[in-house]
XYZ file of N, CA and C in Angstrom:
480
model
N 0.857 -1.172 0.000
C 0.000 0.000 0.000
C 0.895 1.223 0.000
N 0.532 2.205 -0.775
C 1.312 3.430 -0.800
C 0.941 4.303 0.390
N 1.784 5.262 0.671
C 1.538 6.166 1.795
C 0.248 6.954 1.593
N -0.061 7.320 0.362
C -1.279 8.093 0.085
C -2.530 7.279 0.424
N -2.567 5.997 0.022
C -3.713 5.150 0.332
C -3.831 4.934 1.837
N -2.695 4.741 2.500
C -2.708 4.533 3.942
C -3.228 5.771 4.667
N -2.789 6.956 4.249
C -3.254 8.197 4.868
C -4.750 8.394 4.626
N -5.200 8.128 3.399
C -6.627 8.251 3.079
C -7.456 7.336 3.978
N -6.991 6.112 4.164
C -7.707 5.149 4.997
C -7.746 5.612 6.454
N -6.608 6.021 6.968
C -6.543 6.449 8.371
C -7.371 7.716 8.607
N -7.357 8.658 7.678
C -8.176 9.868 7.812
C -9.653 9.507 7.882
N -10.072 8.549 7.055
C -11.471 8.114 7.063
C -11.821 7.443 8.395
N -10.911 6.637 8.924
C -11.137 5.973 10.213
C -11.331 7.024 11.311
N -10.486 8.039 11.322
C -10.608 9.088 12.350
C -11.930 9.845 12.210
N -12.321 10.152 10.983
C -13.599 10.843 10.772
C -14.776 9.985 11.233
N -14.731 8.711 10.909
C -15.805 7.802 11.319
C -15.856 7.702 12.841
N -14.689 7.621 13.483
C -14.652 7.538 14.945
C -15.293 8.772 15.574
N -15.054 9.935 14.992
C -15.655 11.170 15.513
C -17.166 11.202 15.321
N -17.632 10.767 14.157
C -19.040 10.925 13.797
C -19.931 9.738 14.165
N -19.351 8.593 14.499
C -20.145 7.379 14.727
C -21.121 7.517 15.883
N -20.790 8.310 16.864
C -21.703 8.482 18.005
C -22.981 9.210 17.606
N -22.977 9.851 16.453
C -24.155 10.576 15.983
C -25.091 9.694 15.147
N -24.720 8.439 14.931
C -25.595 7.538 14.179
C -26.929 7.395 14.902
N -27.999 7.215 14.125
C -29.364 7.227 14.659
C -29.625 6.176 15.732
N -29.136 4.963 15.539
C -29.471 3.879 16.469
C -28.218 3.177 16.976
N -28.381 2.496 18.089
C -27.281 1.697 18.632
C -26.907 0.581 17.657
N -27.900 0.032 16.976
C -27.633 -1.027 15.989
C -26.748 -0.489 14.858
N -26.995 0.745 14.417
C -26.147 1.348 13.381
C -24.719 1.531 13.884
N -24.572 1.923 15.143
C -23.226 2.108 15.702
C -22.482 0.774 15.769
N -23.196 -0.281 16.150
C -22.580 -1.617 16.196
C -22.187 -2.060 14.790
N -23.095 -1.887 13.836
C -22.823 -2.289 12.452
C -21.620 -1.512 11.893
N -21.556 -0.219 12.184
C -20.434 0.609 11.745
C -19.119 0.068 12.301
N -19.133 -0.276 13.558
C -17.941 -0.827 14.210
C -17.524 -2.153 13.562
N -18.500 -2.993 13.266
C -18.196 -4.275 12.598
C -17.528 -4.030 11.247
N -18.057 -3.086 10.486
C -17.495 -2.799 9.168
C -16.087 -2.219 9.275
N -15.871 -1.332 10.226
C -14.527 -0.756 10.386
C -13.541 -1.862 10.755
N -13.937 -2.731 11.676
C -13.055 -3.852 12.052
C -12.736 -4.733 10.847
N -13.763 -5.029 10.045
C -13.557 -5.858 8.853
C -12.584 -5.184 7.888
N -12.799 -3.895 7.638
C -11.954 -3.176 6.685
C -10.521 -3.041 7.182
N -10.348 -2.861 8.484
C -8.998 -2.784 9.055
C -8.287 -4.133 8.915
N -9.054 -5.221 8.961
C -8.453 -6.560 8.890
C -8.093 -6.995 7.473
N -8.581 -6.273 6.467
C -8.291 -6.665 5.084
C -6.819 -6.443 4.760
N -6.250 -7.296 3.914
C -4.842 -7.119 3.550
C -4.647 -5.820 2.763
N -3.502 -5.212 2.986
C -3.182 -3.993 2.252
C -1.816 -4.129 1.581
N -1.489 -5.387 1.219
C -0.164 -5.663 0.681
C 0.006 -5.303 -0.788
N -1.089 -4.985 -1.463
C -0.944 -4.533 -2.852
C -1.898 -3.368 -3.098
N -1.640 -2.646 -4.140
C -2.372 -1.419 -4.425
C -3.849 -1.674 -4.687
N -4.175 -2.750 -5.396
C -5.578 -3.040 -5.716
C -6.402 -3.312 -4.460
N -5.884 -4.119 -3.548
C -6.639 -4.397 -2.321
C -6.738 -3.145 -1.455
N -5.708 -2.316 -1.450
C -5.758 -1.060 -0.691
C -6.809 -0.117 -1.271
N -6.884 -0.050 -2.586
C -7.894 0.816 -3.218
C -9.302 0.304 -2.933
N -9.491 -1.005 -2.987
C -10.806 -1.567 -2.701
C -11.209 -1.254 -1.261
N -10.292 -1.421 -0.346
C -10.554 -1.126 1.059
C -10.912 0.352 1.235
N -10.211 1.230 0.527
C -10.480 2.662 0.630
C -11.841 3.030 0.038
N -12.262 2.334 -1.014
C -13.586 2.606 -1.580
C -14.674 2.328 -0.538
N -14.561 1.201 0.138
C -15.533 0.856 1.177
C -15.514 1.879 2.318
N -14.315 2.215 2.796
C -14.231 3.103 3.958
C -14.730 4.505 3.607
N -14.490 4.960 2.385
C -14.975 6.283 1.984
C -16.498 6.287 1.879
N -17.067 5.217 1.383
C -18.527 5.110 1.282
C -19.147 5.081 2.680
N -18.530 4.322 3.578
C -18.996 4.280 4.961
C -18.845 5.653 5.625
N -17.760 6.306 5.367
C -17.502 7.644 5.926
C -18.609 8.626 5.549
N -19.027 8.599 4.301
C -20.091 9.499 3.829
C -21.382 9.226 4.602
N -21.741 7.972 4.744
C -22.973 7.631 5.449
C -22.914 8.040 6.912
N -21.809 7.744 7.564
C -21.674 8.074 8.982
C -21.729 9.596 9.162
N -21.118 10.317 8.268
C -21.141 11.779 8.352
C -22.573 12.312 8.341
N -23.465 11.653 7.580
C -24.855 12.097 7.502
C -25.754 11.447 8.559
N -25.178 10.588 9.410
C -25.894 10.100 10.571
C -26.743 8.855 10.405
N -26.602 8.141 9.288
C -27.359 6.899 9.128
C -26.642 5.966 8.164
N -26.957 4.678 8.302
C -26.399 3.660 7.404
C -27.513 3.143 6.508
N -27.145 2.712 5.312
C -28.100 2.057 4.429
C -27.346 1.137 3.482
N -28.111 0.418 2.661
C -27.506 -0.478 1.666
C -26.723 -1.607 2.297
N -25.535 -1.817 1.788
C -24.711 -2.944 2.234
C -24.309 -2.843 3.697
N -24.303 -1.640 4.244
C -23.855 -1.460 5.624
C -24.938 -1.752 6.662
N -26.135 -2.112 6.224
C -27.196 -2.472 7.166
C -27.010 -3.878 7.717
N -26.191 -4.668 7.049
C -25.916 -6.038 7.493
C -24.449 -6.131 7.896
N -24.134 -7.169 8.641
C -22.737 -7.396 9.009
C -21.910 -7.641 7.753
N -20.625 -7.303 7.793
C -19.784 -7.571 6.624
C -19.680 -9.069 6.364
N -19.520 -9.442 5.115
C -19.433 -10.875 4.800
C -18.146 -11.485 5.344
N -18.193 -12.760 5.710
C -16.958 -13.422 6.150
C -16.040 -13.664 4.954
N -14.772 -13.777 5.212
C -13.822 -14.076 4.148
C -13.536 -12.883 3.249
N -13.226 -13.195 1.995
C -12.862 -12.141 1.042
C -14.049 -11.260 0.705
N -13.747 -10.017 0.374
C -14.793 -9.069 0.012
C -14.783 -8.853 -1.501
N -15.969 -8.624 -2.042
C -16.097 -8.254 -3.447
C -15.725 -6.779 -3.586
N -15.382 -6.350 -4.788
C -15.219 -4.913 -5.006
C -16.535 -4.195 -4.678
N -16.437 -2.955 -4.232
C -17.610 -2.196 -3.812
C -18.654 -2.113 -4.921
N -18.238 -1.831 -6.127
C -19.196 -1.710 -7.234
C -19.998 -2.990 -7.421
N -19.353 -4.125 -7.278
C -20.049 -5.405 -7.424
C -21.045 -5.610 -6.283
N -20.648 -5.276 -5.065
C -21.557 -5.400 -3.915
C -22.769 -4.503 -4.075
N -22.550 -3.282 -4.525
C -23.663 -2.356 -4.741
C -24.550 -2.832 -5.888
N -23.950 -3.413 -6.914
C -24.720 -3.951 -8.035
C -25.658 -5.053 -7.602
N -25.213 -5.898 -6.681
C -26.058 -6.975 -6.165
C -27.256 -6.386 -5.424
N -27.013 -5.376 -4.591
C -28.094 -4.738 -3.842
C -29.098 -4.097 -4.798
N -28.588 -3.391 -5.793
C -29.471 -2.715 -6.752
C -30.272 -3.731 -7.551
N -29.644 -4.814 -7.993
C -30.365 -5.804 -8.802
C -31.461 -6.493 -7.988
N -31.275 -6.627 -6.679
C -32.327 -7.200 -5.835
C -33.470 -6.216 -5.644
N -33.151 -4.927 -5.635
C -34.168 -3.889 -5.436
C -34.977 -3.610 -6.690
N -34.348 -3.807 -7.864
C -35.005 -3.515 -9.138
C -35.026 -4.799 -9.959
N -36.105 -5.569 -9.865
C -36.137 -6.889 -10.510
C -36.060 -6.854 -12.035
N -36.340 -5.722 -12.674
C -36.283 -5.654 -14.135
C -34.862 -5.581 -14.684
N -33.888 -5.315 -13.820
C -32.503 -5.230 -14.279
C -31.982 -6.622 -14.614
N -31.075 -6.719 -15.575
C -30.471 -8.027 -15.854
C -29.626 -8.472 -14.660
N -29.375 -9.762 -14.568
C -28.610 -10.288 -13.443
C -27.191 -9.731 -13.446
N -26.603 -9.717 -12.246
C -25.249 -9.211 -12.088
C -24.279 -10.211 -12.685
N -23.294 -9.724 -13.362
C -22.275 -10.583 -13.948
C -21.567 -9.842 -15.053
N -20.650 -10.489 -15.704
C -19.926 -9.825 -16.779
C -20.882 -9.374 -17.879
N -20.654 -8.200 -18.380
C -21.493 -7.649 -19.443
C -20.646 -7.542 -20.699
N -21.070 -8.195 -21.761
C -20.370 -8.087 -23.027
C -20.775 -6.769 -23.669
N -19.847 -5.854 -23.825
C -20.217 -4.552 -24.373
C -20.548 -4.616 -25.848
N -21.442 -3.747 -26.246
C -21.811 -3.562 -27.633
C -20.683 -2.813 -28.325
N -20.099 -1.861 -27.588
C -18.983 -1.069 -28.091
C -18.077 -0.771 -26.912
N -16.791 -0.948 -27.085
C -15.817 -0.590 -26.049
C -14.651 0.092 -26.743
N -14.306 1.265 -26.286
C -13.263 2.038 -26.952
C -12.425 2.758 -25.902
N -11.123 2.770 -26.093
C -10.227 3.501 -25.204
C -9.459 4.522 -26.022
N -9.204 5.686 -25.420
C -8.451 6.728 -26.116
C -7.016 6.262 -26.328
N -6.332 6.795 -27.332
C -4.959 6.369 -27.611
C -4.004 6.564 -26.429
N -4.223 7.588 -25.615
C -3.336 7.813 -24.471
C -3.714 6.986 -23.246
N -4.826 6.234 -23.317
C -5.223 5.353 -22.222
C -5.880 6.040 -21.049
N -6.276 7.290 -21.215
C -6.850 8.039 -20.094
C -8.366 8.172 -20.167
N -8.979 7.673 -21.201
C -10.436 7.728 -21.322
C -10.929 6.383 -21.845
N -12.104 5.985 -21.374
C -12.672 4.697 -21.758
C -14.175 4.865 -21.920
N -14.721 4.307 -22.980
C -16.150 4.374 -23.258
C -16.655 2.969 -23.543
N -17.773 2.607 -22.927
C -18.393 1.312 -23.167
C -19.897 1.515 -23.304
N -20.473 0.871 -24.290
C -21.912 0.967 -24.523
C -22.479 -0.441 -24.580
N -23.552 -0.652 -23.844
C -24.236 -1.948 -23.810
C -25.688 -1.723 -24.185
N -26.200 -2.499 -25.134
C -27.594 -2.400 -25.541
C -28.473 -3.124 -24.527
N -29.543 -2.471 -24.114
C -30.540 -3.070 -23.235
C -31.760 -3.334 -24.112
N -32.035 -4.594 -24.430
C -33.111 -4.915 -25.363
C -34.439 -4.249 -25.003
N -35.026 -3.602 -25.971
C -36.322 -2.936 -25.866
C -36.364 -1.834 -24.807
N -35.205 -1.402 -24.332
C -35.168 -0.356 -23.299
C -34.280 0.809 -23.707
N -33.239 0.570 -24.477
C -32.301 1.622 -24.852
C -30.884 1.128 -24.712
N -29.997 1.999 -24.236
C -28.600 1.631 -24.060
C -28.120 2.068 -22.682
N -27.067 1.419 -22.233
C -26.357 1.817 -21.029
C -24.995 2.289 -21.494
N -24.617 3.493 -21.117
C -23.353 4.070 -21.549
C -22.499 4.371 -20.322
N -21.237 3.966 -20.369
C -20.304 4.208 -19.276
C -19.082 4.899 -19.859
N -18.672 5.988 -19.229
C -17.468 6.681 -19.664
C -16.616 6.997 -18.453
N -15.340 6.729 -18.547
C -14.406 7.039 -17.470
C -13.276 7.875 -18.049
N -12.920 8.916 -17.342
C -11.800 9.772 -17.721
C -10.939 9.934 -16.483
N -9.633 9.757 -16.634
C -8.746 9.821 -15.478
C -7.475 10.588 -15.830
N -6.836 11.178 -14.822
C -5.581 11.891 -15.086
C -4.432 10.935 -15.391
N -4.575 9.669 -14.990
C -3.551 8.669 -15.255
C -4.117 7.607 -16.192
N -3.267 6.750 -16.702
C -3.698 5.685 -17.597
C -4.640 4.754 -16.842
N -5.802 4.461 -17.440
C -6.813 3.623 -16.800
C -6.395 2.159 -16.826
N -5.972 1.664 -17.982
C -5.549 0.278 -18.131
C -4.106 0.252 -18.611
N -3.337 -0.651 -18.052
C -2.015 -0.904 -18.599
C -2.203 -1.661 -19.907
N -1.215 -1.682 -20.737
C -1.326 -2.313 -22.054
C -1.798 -3.753 -21.957
N -1.300 -4.527 -20.984
C -1.673 -5.935 -20.874
C -3.110 -6.128 -20.378
N -3.677 -5.119 -19.657
C -5.037 -5.236 -19.132
C -6.076 -4.629 -20.044
N -5.651 -3.857 -21.021
C -6.567 -3.087 -21.858
C -7.567 -4.001 -22.551
N -8.862 -3.687 -22.438
C -9.866 -4.504 -23.129
C -9.700 -4.393 -24.640
N -10.056 -5.479 -25.303
C -9.978 -5.466 -26.763
C -11.034 -4.519 -27.311
N -10.653 -3.769 -28.323
C -11.590 -2.840 -28.934
C -12.631 -3.638 -29.702
N -13.868 -3.206 -29.543
C -14.954 -3.846 -30.237
C -15.724 -2.770 -30.978
N -16.348 -3.158 -32.033
C -17.130 -2.188 -32.780
C -18.516 -2.718 -33.048
N -19.270 -1.930 -33.740
C -20.622 -2.310 -34.116
C -20.521 -3.474 -35.089
N -21.345 -4.491 -34.877
C -21.270 -5.698 -35.688
C -21.919 -5.578 -37.033
N -22.923 -4.728 -37.152
C -23.606 -4.585 -38.437
C -24.088 -3.149 -38.574
N -24.469 -2.749 -39.780
C -24.880 -1.362 -39.994
C -26.058 -0.917 -39.124
N -26.962 -1.809 -38.769
C -28.100 -1.383 -37.958
C -27.810 -1.497 -36.461
N -26.578 -1.872 -36.079
C -26.175 -1.884 -34.682
C -26.515 -3.139 -33.915
N -26.878 -4.241 -34.595
C -27.222 -5.497 -33.883
C -26.165 -6.539 -34.113
């Protein structure tokens, strides 16, 4: 873990410690404590696991700051390894909105990355509903050359 990730994590822990007493219920305070303990126990030996841990702690920090917990933080943290935050939130959302397709890998209709590797666009067709469009722009390269998704294009003139 880099010093920046470690500082970000520790700053969030201190903020949560200050604000946790303002949570609405004793059950929320207990749940918050369980999540902090879980996140502190996660390995931080590589950058990816440190970033994942920081995503969770920052999300928890926001909720605690506003005085209530919701979503994934209403239950105890799962035993063992944790999923990335986006995947955990996707599971919660898919259970709440039954019309959404199941959680899992999505084969994009179009996936394109800028030549400098700092922007990424993906489009997925949602049958009879429209499209889902995702765009990410970052100051640093999003994917290293070996991780970069293969470019895909439209398969036919009418887009199917």
